PDB file of C-alpha atoms in Angstrom:
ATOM      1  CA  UNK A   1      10.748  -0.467 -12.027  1.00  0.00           C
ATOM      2  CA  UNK A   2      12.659   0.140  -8.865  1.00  0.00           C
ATOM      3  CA  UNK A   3      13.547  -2.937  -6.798  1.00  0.00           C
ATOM      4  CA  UNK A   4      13.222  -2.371  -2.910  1.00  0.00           C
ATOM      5  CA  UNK A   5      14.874  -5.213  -0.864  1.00  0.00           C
ATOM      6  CA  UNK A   6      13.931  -5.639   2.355  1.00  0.00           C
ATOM      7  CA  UNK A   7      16.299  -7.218   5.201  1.00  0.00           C
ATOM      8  CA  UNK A   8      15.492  -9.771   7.032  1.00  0.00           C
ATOM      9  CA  UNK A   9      12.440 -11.459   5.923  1.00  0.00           C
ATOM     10  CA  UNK A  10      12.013 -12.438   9.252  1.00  0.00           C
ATOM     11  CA  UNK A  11      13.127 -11.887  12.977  1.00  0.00           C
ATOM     12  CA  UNK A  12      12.761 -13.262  16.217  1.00  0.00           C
ATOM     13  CA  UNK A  13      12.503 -10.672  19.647  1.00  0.00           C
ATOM     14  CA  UNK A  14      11.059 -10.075  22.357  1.00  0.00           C
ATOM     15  CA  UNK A  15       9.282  -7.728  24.117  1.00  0.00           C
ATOM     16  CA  UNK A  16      11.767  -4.470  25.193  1.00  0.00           C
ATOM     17  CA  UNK A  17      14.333  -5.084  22.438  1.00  0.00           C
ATOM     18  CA  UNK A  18      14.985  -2.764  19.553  1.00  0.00           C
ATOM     19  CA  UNK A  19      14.660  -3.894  16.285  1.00  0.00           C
ATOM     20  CA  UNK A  20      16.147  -2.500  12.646  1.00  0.00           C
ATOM     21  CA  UNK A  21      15.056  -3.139   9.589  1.00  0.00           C
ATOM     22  CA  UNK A  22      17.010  -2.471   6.763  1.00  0.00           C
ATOM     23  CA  UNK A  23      15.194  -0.944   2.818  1.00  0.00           C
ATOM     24  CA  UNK A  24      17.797  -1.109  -0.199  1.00  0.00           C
ATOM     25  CA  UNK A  25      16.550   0.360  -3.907  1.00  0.00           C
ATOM     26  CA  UNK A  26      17.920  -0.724  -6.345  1.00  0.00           C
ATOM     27  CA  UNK A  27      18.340   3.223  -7.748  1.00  0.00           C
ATOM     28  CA  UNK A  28      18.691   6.691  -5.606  1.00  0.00           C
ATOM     29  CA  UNK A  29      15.220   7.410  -4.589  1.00  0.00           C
ATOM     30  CA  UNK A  30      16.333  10.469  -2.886  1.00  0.00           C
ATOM     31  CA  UNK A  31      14.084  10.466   0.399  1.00  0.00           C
ATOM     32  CA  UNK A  32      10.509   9.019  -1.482  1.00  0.00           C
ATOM     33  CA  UNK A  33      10.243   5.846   1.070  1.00  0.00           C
ATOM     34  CA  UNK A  34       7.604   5.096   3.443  1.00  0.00           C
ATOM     35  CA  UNK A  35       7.085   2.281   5.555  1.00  0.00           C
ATOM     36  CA  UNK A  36       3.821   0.017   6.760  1.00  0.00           C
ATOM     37  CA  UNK A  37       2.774  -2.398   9.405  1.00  0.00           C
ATOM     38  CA  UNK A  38       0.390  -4.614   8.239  1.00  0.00           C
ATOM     39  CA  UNK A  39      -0.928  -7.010  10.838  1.00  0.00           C
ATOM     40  CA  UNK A  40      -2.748 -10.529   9.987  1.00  0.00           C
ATOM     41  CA  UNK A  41      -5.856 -10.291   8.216  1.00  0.00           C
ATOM     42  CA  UNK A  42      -5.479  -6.410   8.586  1.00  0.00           C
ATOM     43  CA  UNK A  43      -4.711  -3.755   5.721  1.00  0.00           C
ATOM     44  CA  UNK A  44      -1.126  -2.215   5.990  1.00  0.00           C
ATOM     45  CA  UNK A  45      -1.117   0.959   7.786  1.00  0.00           C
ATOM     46  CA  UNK A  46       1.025   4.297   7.269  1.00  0.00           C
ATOM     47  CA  UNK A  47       4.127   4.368   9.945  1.00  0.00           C
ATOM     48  CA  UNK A  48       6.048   6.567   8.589  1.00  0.00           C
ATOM     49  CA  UNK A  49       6.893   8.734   5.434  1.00  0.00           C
ATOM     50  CA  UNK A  50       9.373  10.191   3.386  1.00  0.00           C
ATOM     51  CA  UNK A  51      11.881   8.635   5.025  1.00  0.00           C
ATOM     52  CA  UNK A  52      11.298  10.078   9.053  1.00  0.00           C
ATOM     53  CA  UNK A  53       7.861  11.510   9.106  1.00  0.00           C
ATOM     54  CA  UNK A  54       5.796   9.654  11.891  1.00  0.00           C
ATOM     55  CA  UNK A  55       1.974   9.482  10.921  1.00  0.00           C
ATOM     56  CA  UNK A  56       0.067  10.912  13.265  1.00  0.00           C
ATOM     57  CA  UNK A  57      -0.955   8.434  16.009  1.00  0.00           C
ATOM     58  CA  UNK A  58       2.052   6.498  15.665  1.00  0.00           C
ATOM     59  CA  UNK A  59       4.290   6.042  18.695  1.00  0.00           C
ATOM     60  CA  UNK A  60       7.463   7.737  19.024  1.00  0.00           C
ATOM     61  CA  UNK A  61       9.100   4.522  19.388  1.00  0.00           C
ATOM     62  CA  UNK A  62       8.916   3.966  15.454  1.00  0.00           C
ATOM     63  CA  UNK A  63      11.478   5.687  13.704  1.00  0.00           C
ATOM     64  CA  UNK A  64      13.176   6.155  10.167  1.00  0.00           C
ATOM     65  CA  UNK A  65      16.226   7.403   8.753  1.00  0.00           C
ATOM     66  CA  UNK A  66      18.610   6.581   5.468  1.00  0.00           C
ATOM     67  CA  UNK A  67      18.492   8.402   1.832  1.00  0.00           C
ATOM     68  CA  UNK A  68      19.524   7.509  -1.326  1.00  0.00           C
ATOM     69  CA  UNK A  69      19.178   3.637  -1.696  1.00  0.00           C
ATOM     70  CA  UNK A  70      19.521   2.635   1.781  1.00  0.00           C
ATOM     71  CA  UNK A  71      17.210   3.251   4.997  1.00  0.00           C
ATOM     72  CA  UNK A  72      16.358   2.071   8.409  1.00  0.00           C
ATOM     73  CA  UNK A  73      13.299   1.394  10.119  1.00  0.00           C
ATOM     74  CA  UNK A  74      13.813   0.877  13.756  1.00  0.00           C
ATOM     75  CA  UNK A  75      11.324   0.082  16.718  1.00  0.00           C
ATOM     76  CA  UNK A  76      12.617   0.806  19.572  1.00  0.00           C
ATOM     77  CA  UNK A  77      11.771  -1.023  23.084  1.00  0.00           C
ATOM     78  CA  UNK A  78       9.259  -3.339  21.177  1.00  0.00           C
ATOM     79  CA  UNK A  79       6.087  -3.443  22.374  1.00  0.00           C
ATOM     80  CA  UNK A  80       3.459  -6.824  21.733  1.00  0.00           C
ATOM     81  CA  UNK A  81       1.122  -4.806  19.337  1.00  0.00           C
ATOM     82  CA  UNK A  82       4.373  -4.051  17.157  1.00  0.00           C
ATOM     83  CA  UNK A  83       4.439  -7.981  16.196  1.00  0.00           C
ATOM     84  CA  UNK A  84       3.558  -7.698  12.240  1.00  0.00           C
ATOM     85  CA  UNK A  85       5.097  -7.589   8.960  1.00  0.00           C
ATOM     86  CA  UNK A  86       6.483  -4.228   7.908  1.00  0.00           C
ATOM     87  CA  UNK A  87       7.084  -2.927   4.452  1.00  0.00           C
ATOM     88  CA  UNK A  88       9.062  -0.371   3.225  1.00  0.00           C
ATOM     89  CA  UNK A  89       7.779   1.516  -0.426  1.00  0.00           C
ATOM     90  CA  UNK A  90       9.674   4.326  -2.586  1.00  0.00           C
ATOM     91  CA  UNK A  91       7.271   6.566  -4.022  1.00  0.00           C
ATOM     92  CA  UNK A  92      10.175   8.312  -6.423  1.00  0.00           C
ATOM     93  CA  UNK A  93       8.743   6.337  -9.538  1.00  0.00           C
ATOM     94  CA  UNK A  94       6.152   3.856  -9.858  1.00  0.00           C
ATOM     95  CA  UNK A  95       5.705   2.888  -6.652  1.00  0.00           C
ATOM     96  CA  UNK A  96       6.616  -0.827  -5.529  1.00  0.00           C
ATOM     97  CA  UNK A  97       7.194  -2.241  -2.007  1.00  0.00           C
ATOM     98  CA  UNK A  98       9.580  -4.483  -0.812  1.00  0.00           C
ATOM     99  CA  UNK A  99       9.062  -8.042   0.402  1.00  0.00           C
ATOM    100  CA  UNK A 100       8.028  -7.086   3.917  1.00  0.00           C
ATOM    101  CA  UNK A 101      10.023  -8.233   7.262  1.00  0.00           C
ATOM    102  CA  UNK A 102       8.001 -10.393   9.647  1.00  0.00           C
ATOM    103  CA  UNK A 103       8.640  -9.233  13.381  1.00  0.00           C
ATOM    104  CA  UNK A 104       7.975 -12.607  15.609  1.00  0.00           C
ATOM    105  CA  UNK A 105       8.105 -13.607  19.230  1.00  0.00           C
TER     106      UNK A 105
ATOM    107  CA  UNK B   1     -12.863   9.196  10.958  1.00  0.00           C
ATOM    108  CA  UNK B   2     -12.130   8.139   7.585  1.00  0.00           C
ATOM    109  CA  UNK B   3     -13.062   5.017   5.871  1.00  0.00           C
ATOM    110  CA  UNK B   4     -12.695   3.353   2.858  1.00  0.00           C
ATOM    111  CA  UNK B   5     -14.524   0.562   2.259  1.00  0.00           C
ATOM    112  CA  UNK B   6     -14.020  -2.001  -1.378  1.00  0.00           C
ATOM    113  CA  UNK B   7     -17.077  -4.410  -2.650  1.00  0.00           C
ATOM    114  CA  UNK B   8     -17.203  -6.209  -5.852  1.00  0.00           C
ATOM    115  CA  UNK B   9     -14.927  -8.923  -5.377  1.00  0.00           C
ATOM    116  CA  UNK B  10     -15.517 -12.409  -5.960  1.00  0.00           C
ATOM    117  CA  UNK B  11     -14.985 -15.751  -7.693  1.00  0.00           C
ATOM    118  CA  UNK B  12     -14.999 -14.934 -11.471  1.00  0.00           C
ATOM    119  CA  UNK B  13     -13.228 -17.487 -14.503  1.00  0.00           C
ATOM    120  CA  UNK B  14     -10.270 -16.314 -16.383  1.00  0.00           C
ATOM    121  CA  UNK B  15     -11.265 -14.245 -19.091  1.00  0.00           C
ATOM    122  CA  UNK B  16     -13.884 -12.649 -17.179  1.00  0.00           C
ATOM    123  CA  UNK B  17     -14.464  -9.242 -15.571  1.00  0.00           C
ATOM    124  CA  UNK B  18     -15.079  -7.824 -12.346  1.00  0.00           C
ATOM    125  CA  UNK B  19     -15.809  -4.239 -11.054  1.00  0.00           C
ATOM    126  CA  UNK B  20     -14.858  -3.200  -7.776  1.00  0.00           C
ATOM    127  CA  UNK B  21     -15.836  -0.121  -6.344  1.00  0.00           C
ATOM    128  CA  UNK B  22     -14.599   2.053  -2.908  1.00  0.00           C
ATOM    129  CA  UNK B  23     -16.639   3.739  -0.543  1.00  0.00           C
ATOM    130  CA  UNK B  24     -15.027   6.905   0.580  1.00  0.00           C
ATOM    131  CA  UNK B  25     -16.400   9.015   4.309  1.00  0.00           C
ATOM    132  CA  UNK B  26     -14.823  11.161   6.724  1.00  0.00           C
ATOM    133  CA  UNK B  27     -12.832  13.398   4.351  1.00  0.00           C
ATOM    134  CA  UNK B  28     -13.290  15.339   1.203  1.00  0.00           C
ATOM    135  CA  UNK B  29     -13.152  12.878  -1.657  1.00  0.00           C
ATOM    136  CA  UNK B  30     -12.539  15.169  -4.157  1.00  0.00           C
ATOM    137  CA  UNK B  31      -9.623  16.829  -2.860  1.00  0.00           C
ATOM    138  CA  UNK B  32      -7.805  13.734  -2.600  1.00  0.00           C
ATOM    139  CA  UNK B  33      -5.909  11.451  -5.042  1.00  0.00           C
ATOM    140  CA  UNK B  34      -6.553   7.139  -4.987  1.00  0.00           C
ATOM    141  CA  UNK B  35      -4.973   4.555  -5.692  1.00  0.00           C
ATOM    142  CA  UNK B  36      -5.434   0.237  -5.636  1.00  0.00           C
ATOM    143  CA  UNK B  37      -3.423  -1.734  -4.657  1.00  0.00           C
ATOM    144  CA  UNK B  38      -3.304  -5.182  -4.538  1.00  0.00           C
ATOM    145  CA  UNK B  39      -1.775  -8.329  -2.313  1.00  0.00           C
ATOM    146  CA  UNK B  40      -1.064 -11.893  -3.165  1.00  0.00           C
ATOM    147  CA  UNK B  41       0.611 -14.103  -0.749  1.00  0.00           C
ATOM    148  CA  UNK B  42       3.177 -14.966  -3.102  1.00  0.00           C
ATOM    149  CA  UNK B  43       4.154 -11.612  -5.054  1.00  0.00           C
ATOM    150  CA  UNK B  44       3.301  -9.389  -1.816  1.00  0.00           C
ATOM    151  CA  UNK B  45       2.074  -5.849  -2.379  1.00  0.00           C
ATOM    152  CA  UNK B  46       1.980  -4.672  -5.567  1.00  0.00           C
ATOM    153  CA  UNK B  47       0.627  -0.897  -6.813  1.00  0.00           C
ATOM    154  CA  UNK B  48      -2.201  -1.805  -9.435  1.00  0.00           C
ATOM    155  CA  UNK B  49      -3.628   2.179 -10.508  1.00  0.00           C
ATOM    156  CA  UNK B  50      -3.836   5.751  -9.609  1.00  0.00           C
ATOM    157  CA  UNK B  51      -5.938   8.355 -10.512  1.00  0.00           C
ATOM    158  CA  UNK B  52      -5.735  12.423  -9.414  1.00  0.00           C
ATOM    159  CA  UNK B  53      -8.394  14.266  -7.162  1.00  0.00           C
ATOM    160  CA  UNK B  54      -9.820  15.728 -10.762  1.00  0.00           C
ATOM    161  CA  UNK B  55      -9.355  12.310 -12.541  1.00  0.00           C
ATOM    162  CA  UNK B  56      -6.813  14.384 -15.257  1.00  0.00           C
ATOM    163  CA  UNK B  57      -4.088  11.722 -14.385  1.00  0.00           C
ATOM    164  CA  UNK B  58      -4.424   8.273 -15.122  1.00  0.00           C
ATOM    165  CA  UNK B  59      -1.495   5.739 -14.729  1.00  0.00           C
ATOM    166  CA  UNK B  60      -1.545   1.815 -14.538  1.00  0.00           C
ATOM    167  CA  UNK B  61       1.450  -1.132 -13.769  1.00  0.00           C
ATOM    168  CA  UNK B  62       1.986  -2.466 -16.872  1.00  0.00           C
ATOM    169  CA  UNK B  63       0.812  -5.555 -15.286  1.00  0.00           C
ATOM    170  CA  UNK B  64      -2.266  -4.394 -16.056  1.00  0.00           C
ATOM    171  CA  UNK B  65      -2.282  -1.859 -18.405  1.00  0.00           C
ATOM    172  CA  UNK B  66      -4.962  -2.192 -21.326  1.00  0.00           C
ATOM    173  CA  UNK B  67      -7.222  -4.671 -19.153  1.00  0.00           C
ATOM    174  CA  UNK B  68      -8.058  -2.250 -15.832  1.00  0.00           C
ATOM    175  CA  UNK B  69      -9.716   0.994 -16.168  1.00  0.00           C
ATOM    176  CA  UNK B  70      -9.967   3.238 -12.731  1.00  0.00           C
ATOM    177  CA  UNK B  71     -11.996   6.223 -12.323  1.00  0.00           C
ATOM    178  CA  UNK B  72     -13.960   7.798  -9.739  1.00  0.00           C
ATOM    179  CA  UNK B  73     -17.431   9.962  -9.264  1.00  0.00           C
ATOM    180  CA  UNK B  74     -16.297  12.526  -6.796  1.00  0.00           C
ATOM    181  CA  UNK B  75     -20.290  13.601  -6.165  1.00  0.00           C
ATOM    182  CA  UNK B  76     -20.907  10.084  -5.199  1.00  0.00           C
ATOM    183  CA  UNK B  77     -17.643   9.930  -3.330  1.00  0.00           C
ATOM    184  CA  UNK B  78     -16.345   6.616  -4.713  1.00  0.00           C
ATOM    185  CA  UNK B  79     -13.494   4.897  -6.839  1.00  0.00           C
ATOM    186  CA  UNK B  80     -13.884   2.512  -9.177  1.00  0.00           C
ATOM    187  CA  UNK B  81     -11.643  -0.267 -10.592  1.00  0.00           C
ATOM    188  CA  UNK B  82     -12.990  -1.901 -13.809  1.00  0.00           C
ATOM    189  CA  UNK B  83     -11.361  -5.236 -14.658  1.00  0.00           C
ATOM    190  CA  UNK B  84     -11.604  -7.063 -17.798  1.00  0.00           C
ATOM    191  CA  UNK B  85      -9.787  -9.945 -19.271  1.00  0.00           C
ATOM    192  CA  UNK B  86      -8.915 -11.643 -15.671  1.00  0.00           C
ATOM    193  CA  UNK B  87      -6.041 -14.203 -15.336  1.00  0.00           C
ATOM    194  CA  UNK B  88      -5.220 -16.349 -12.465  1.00  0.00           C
ATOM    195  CA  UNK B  89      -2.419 -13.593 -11.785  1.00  0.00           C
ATOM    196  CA  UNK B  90      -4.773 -11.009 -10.772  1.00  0.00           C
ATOM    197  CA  UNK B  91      -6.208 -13.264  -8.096  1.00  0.00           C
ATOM    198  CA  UNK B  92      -5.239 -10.927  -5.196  1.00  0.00           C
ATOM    199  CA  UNK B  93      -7.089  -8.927  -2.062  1.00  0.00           C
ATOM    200  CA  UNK B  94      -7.477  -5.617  -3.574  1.00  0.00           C
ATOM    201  CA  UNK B  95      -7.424  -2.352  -1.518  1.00  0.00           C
ATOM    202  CA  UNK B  96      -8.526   1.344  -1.664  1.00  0.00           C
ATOM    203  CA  UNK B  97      -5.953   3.727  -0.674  1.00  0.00           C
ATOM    204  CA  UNK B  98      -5.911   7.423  -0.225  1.00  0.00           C
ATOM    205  CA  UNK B  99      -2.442   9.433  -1.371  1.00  0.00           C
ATOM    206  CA  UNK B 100      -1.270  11.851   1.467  1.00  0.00           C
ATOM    207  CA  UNK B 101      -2.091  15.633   0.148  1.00  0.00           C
ATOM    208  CA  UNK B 102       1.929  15.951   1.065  1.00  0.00           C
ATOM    209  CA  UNK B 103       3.743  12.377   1.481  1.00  0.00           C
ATOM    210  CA  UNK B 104       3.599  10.573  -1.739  1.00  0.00           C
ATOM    211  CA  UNK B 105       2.606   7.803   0.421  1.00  0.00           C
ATOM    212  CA  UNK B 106      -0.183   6.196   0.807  1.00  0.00           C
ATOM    213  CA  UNK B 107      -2.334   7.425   4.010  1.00  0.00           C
ATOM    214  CA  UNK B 108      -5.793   5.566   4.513  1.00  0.00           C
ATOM    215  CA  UNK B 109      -6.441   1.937   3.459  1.00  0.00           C
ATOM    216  CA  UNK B 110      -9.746  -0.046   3.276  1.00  0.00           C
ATOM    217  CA  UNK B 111     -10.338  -3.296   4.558  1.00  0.00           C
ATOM    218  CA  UNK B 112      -9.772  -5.070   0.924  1.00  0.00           C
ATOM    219  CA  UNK B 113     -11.771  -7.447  -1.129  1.00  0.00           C
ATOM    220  CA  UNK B 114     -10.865 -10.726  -2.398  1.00  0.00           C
ATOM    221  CA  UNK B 115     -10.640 -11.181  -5.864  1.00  0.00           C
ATOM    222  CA  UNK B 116     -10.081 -15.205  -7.060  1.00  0.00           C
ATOM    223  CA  UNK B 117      -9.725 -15.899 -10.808  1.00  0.00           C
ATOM    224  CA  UNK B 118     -10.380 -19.634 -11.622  1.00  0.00           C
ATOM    225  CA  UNK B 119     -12.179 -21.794 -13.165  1.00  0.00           C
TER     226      UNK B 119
END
Protein backbone atom coordinates (compact mmCIF):
# COMPACT_ATOMS: atom_id res chain seq x y z
CA UNK A 1 0.00 0.00 0.00
CA UNK A 2 0.94 3.60 -0.46
CA UNK A 3 2.14 5.45 2.65
CA UNK A 4 0.83 9.16 2.86
CA UNK A 5 2.69 11.22 5.57
CA UNK A 6 1.21 14.02 6.76
CA UNK A 7 3.23 17.18 8.23
CA UNK A 8 2.74 18.43 11.18
CA UNK A 9 0.57 16.39 13.30
CA UNK A 10 -0.30 19.36 14.92
CA UNK A 11 -0.22 23.29 14.79
CA UNK A 12 -0.91 26.15 16.77
CA UNK A 13 -2.59 29.67 14.95
CA UNK A 14 -4.70 31.97 15.19
CA UNK A 15 -7.37 33.47 13.65
CA UNK A 16 -6.14 35.52 10.16
CA UNK A 17 -2.96 33.46 9.67
CA UNK A 18 -2.33 31.13 6.79
CA UNK A 19 -1.62 27.78 7.37
CA UNK A 20 0.21 24.83 5.06
CA UNK A 21 0.02 21.54 5.38
CA UNK A 22 2.30 19.41 3.80
CA UNK A 23 1.05 15.33 2.06
CA UNK A 24 4.20 13.08 1.09
CA UNK A 25 3.45 9.38 -0.69
CA UNK A 26 5.56 7.26 -0.39
CA UNK A 27 5.22 6.48 -4.52
CA UNK A 28 4.16 9.02 -7.54
CA UNK A 29 0.49 9.19 -7.25
CA UNK A 30 0.35 11.47 -10.14
CA UNK A 31 -2.48 14.04 -9.04
CA UNK A 32 -5.04 11.15 -7.17
CA UNK A 33 -5.01 13.17 -3.62
CA UNK A 34 -7.81 14.68 -1.88
CA UNK A 35 -8.02 16.25 1.30
CA UNK A 36 -10.75 16.31 4.43
CA UNK A 37 -11.67 18.30 7.45
CA UNK A 38 -13.07 16.32 9.91
CA UNK A 39 -14.24 18.20 12.96
CA UNK A 40 -14.83 16.51 16.60
CA UNK A 41 -17.43 14.04 16.77
CA UNK A 42 -18.18 14.94 13.03
CA UNK A 43 -17.53 12.69 9.81
CA UNK A 44 -14.63 14.05 7.56
CA UNK A 45 -15.86 16.14 4.84
CA UNK A 46 -14.62 16.58 1.06
CA UNK A 47 -12.31 19.95 0.76
CA UNK A 48 -10.79 19.39 -2.03
CA UNK A 49 -9.88 16.83 -4.85
CA UNK A 50 -7.49 15.67 -7.17
CA UNK A 51 -5.08 17.70 -5.97
CA UNK A 52 -6.89 21.59 -6.51
CA UNK A 53 -10.51 20.92 -7.08
CA UNK A 54 -12.57 22.85 -4.34
CA UNK A 55 -15.90 20.92 -3.48
CA UNK A 56 -18.58 22.85 -4.00
CA UNK A 57 -19.49 24.93 -0.91
CA UNK A 58 -16.07 25.15 0.20
CA UNK A 59 -14.52 28.58 0.66
CA UNK A 60 -12.06 29.90 -1.63
CA UNK A 61 -9.75 30.30 1.13
CA UNK A 62 -8.91 26.42 1.02
CA UNK A 63 -6.58 25.59 -1.53
CA UNK A 64 -4.33 22.69 -2.99
CA UNK A 65 -1.49 22.25 -5.13
CA UNK A 66 1.69 19.62 -5.46
CA UNK A 67 1.89 16.31 -7.82
CA UNK A 68 3.79 13.44 -7.76
CA UNK A 69 4.57 12.55 -4.04
CA UNK A 70 4.39 15.86 -2.54
CA UNK A 71 1.36 18.42 -2.04
CA UNK A 72 0.12 21.34 -0.11
CA UNK A 73 -2.95 22.12 1.54
CA UNK A 74 -3.12 25.68 2.55
CA UNK A 75 -5.90 27.80 4.41
CA UNK A 76 -5.50 30.95 3.92
CA UNK A 77 -6.58 33.89 6.48
CA UNK A 78 -7.91 31.15 8.94
CA UNK A 79 -11.12 31.48 9.98
CA UNK A 80 -12.56 29.80 13.70
CA UNK A 81 -14.76 27.13 11.88
CA UNK A 82 -11.43 25.96 10.03
CA UNK A 83 -10.12 24.60 13.61
CA UNK A 84 -10.15 20.61 12.84
CA UNK A 85 -8.02 17.87 11.81
CA UNK A 86 -7.38 17.60 8.09
CA UNK A 87 -6.40 14.59 6.10
CA UNK A 88 -4.95 14.22 2.98
CA UNK A 89 -5.85 10.60 0.82
CA UNK A 90 -4.35 9.34 -2.68
CA UNK A 91 -6.88 7.60 -4.53
CA UNK A 92 -4.09 6.24 -7.29
CA UNK A 93 -4.23 2.66 -5.62
CA UNK A 94 -5.93 1.40 -2.71
CA UNK A 95 -6.80 4.25 -1.11
CA UNK A 96 -5.21 5.14 2.43
CA UNK A 97 -5.06 8.50 4.28
CA UNK A 98 -2.49 10.00 6.09
CA UNK A 99 -2.30 10.62 9.83
CA UNK A 100 -4.29 13.84 9.77
CA UNK A 101 -2.85 17.43 11.00
CA UNK A 102 -4.70 18.95 13.95
CA UNK A 103 -5.22 22.83 13.35
CA UNK A 104 -5.44 24.41 17.13
CA UNK A 105 -5.85 27.80 18.69
CA UNK B 1 -29.77 17.12 0.20
CA UNK B 2 -28.06 13.95 0.45
CA UNK B 3 -27.73 11.71 3.35
CA UNK B 4 -26.29 8.72 4.33
CA UNK B 5 -27.14 7.35 7.31
CA UNK B 6 -25.19 3.69 9.01
CA UNK B 7 -27.14 1.41 11.79
CA UNK B 8 -26.08 -1.90 12.98
CA UNK B 9 -23.33 -1.17 15.14
CA UNK B 10 -22.83 -2.29 18.51
CA UNK B 11 -21.07 -4.20 21.28
CA UNK B 12 -20.47 -7.73 19.84
CA UNK B 13 -17.47 -10.48 21.34
CA UNK B 14 -14.59 -11.40 19.21
CA UNK B 15 -15.48 -14.01 16.98
CA UNK B 16 -18.78 -12.66 16.39
CA UNK B 17 -20.58 -10.88 13.54
CA UNK B 18 -22.24 -7.77 12.89
CA UNK B 19 -24.16 -6.31 9.86
CA UNK B 20 -24.26 -2.80 9.22
CA UNK B 21 -26.30 -1.32 6.75
CA UNK B 22 -26.47 2.55 4.99
CA UNK B 23 -29.35 4.49 4.26
CA UNK B 24 -28.92 6.34 1.06
CA UNK B 25 -31.58 9.81 0.01
CA UNK B 26 -31.20 12.78 -1.98
CA UNK B 27 -29.40 11.27 -5.00
CA UNK B 28 -29.66 8.36 -7.30
CA UNK B 29 -28.25 5.37 -5.48
CA UNK B 30 -27.73 3.39 -8.26
CA UNK B 31 -25.72 5.57 -10.29
CA UNK B 32 -23.25 5.93 -7.69
CA UNK B 33 -20.33 3.81 -6.37
CA UNK B 34 -19.80 3.20 -2.08
CA UNK B 35 -17.48 2.63 -0.10
CA UNK B 36 -16.78 2.07 4.15
CA UNK B 37 -14.59 3.29 5.75
CA UNK B 38 -13.59 3.04 9.05
CA UNK B 39 -11.81 5.21 12.10
CA UNK B 40 -10.01 4.16 15.20
CA UNK B 41 -8.38 6.65 17.36
CA UNK B 42 -5.23 4.95 17.19
CA UNK B 43 -4.77 3.72 13.41
CA UNK B 44 -6.87 6.86 12.04
CA UNK B 45 -8.84 6.42 8.84
CA UNK B 46 -8.54 3.47 7.17
CA UNK B 47 -10.53 2.36 3.65
CA UNK B 48 -12.37 -0.99 4.70
CA UNK B 49 -14.53 -1.92 1.02
CA UNK B 50 -15.87 -0.70 -2.19
CA UNK B 51 -18.34 -1.81 -4.36
CA UNK B 52 -19.46 -0.23 -8.11
CA UNK B 53 -22.94 1.46 -8.87
CA UNK B 54 -23.88 -2.19 -10.58
CA UNK B 55 -22.15 -4.17 -7.73
CA UNK B 56 -19.71 -5.89 -10.77
CA UNK B 57 -16.64 -4.66 -8.69
CA UNK B 58 -15.88 -5.85 -5.44
CA UNK B 59 -12.55 -5.02 -3.62
CA UNK B 60 -11.60 -5.30 0.18
CA UNK B 61 -8.17 -4.13 2.46
CA UNK B 62 -6.64 -7.13 3.06
CA UNK B 63 -7.27 -6.26 6.57
CA UNK B 64 -10.30 -7.65 6.03
CA UNK B 65 -10.47 -9.62 3.19
CA UNK B 66 -12.26 -13.15 3.61
CA UNK B 67 -14.20 -11.93 6.88
CA UNK B 68 -16.36 -8.68 5.34
CA UNK B 69 -18.70 -9.05 2.55
CA UNK B 70 -20.28 -5.56 1.07
CA UNK B 71 -23.07 -5.34 -1.26
CA UNK B 72 -25.89 -3.18 -1.86
CA UNK B 73 -29.83 -3.37 -3.05
CA UNK B 74 -29.98 -0.41 -5.33
CA UNK B 75 -34.16 -0.71 -5.34
CA UNK B 76 -34.02 -0.34 -1.66
CA UNK B 77 -31.32 2.27 -1.93
CA UNK B 78 -28.92 0.89 0.70
CA UNK B 79 -25.32 -0.62 1.32
CA UNK B 80 -24.55 -3.24 3.28
CA UNK B 81 -21.40 -4.34 5.18
CA UNK B 82 -21.52 -7.96 6.49
CA UNK B 83 -18.92 -8.74 9.16
CA UNK B 84 -17.98 -12.03 10.41
CA UNK B 85 -15.19 -13.31 12.49
CA UNK B 86 -14.71 -9.83 14.56
CA UNK B 87 -11.41 -9.06 16.41
CA UNK B 88 -10.70 -6.35 18.78
CA UNK B 89 -8.94 -4.66 15.62
CA UNK B 90 -12.06 -3.99 13.86
CA UNK B 91 -13.40 -2.05 16.82
CA UNK B 92 -13.74 1.25 14.88
CA UNK B 93 -16.69 4.02 13.94
CA UNK B 94 -17.60 2.85 10.59
CA UNK B 95 -18.87 5.21 7.81
CA UNK B 96 -20.85 5.21 4.50
CA UNK B 97 -19.28 7.10 1.80
CA UNK B 98 -20.32 7.97 -1.66
CA UNK B 99 -17.34 7.99 -4.58
CA UNK B 100 -17.50 11.29 -6.67
CA UNK B 101 -18.99 10.25 -10.33
CA UNK B 102 -15.49 12.20 -11.40
CA UNK B 103 -12.94 12.65 -8.32
CA UNK B 104 -11.89 9.31 -7.12
CA UNK B 105 -12.56 10.81 -3.86
CA UNK B 106 -14.84 10.28 -1.62
CA UNK B 107 -17.89 12.95 -1.74
CA UNK B 108 -20.75 12.33 0.92
CA UNK B 109 -20.17 10.73 4.36
CA UNK B 110 -22.71 9.48 6.98
CA UNK B 111 -22.69 10.19 10.45
CA UNK B 112 -20.89 6.64 11.38
CA UNK B 113 -21.69 3.88 13.75
CA UNK B 114 -19.69 2.52 16.46
CA UNK B 115 -18.60 -0.80 16.24
CA UNK B 116 -16.75 -2.27 19.75
CA UNK B 117 -15.41 -5.86 19.67
CA UNK B 118 -14.86 -7.24 23.26
CA UNK B 119 -15.64 -9.43 25.46
Amino acid sequence: DIQMTQSPSSLSASVGDRVTITCRASQSISRYLNWYQQKPEKAPKLLIYTVSGLQSGVPSRFSGSGSGTDFTLTINSLQPEDFATYYCQQSYSTPTFGGGTKVEI
Amino acid sequence: EVQLVESGGGLVQPGGSLRLSCAASGFNFGSYSMNWVRQTPGKGLEWVSYISDSSSTISYADSVRGRFTISRDNARNSLYLQMNSLRAEDTAVYYCAREMLTGNCLDYWGQGTLVTVSS
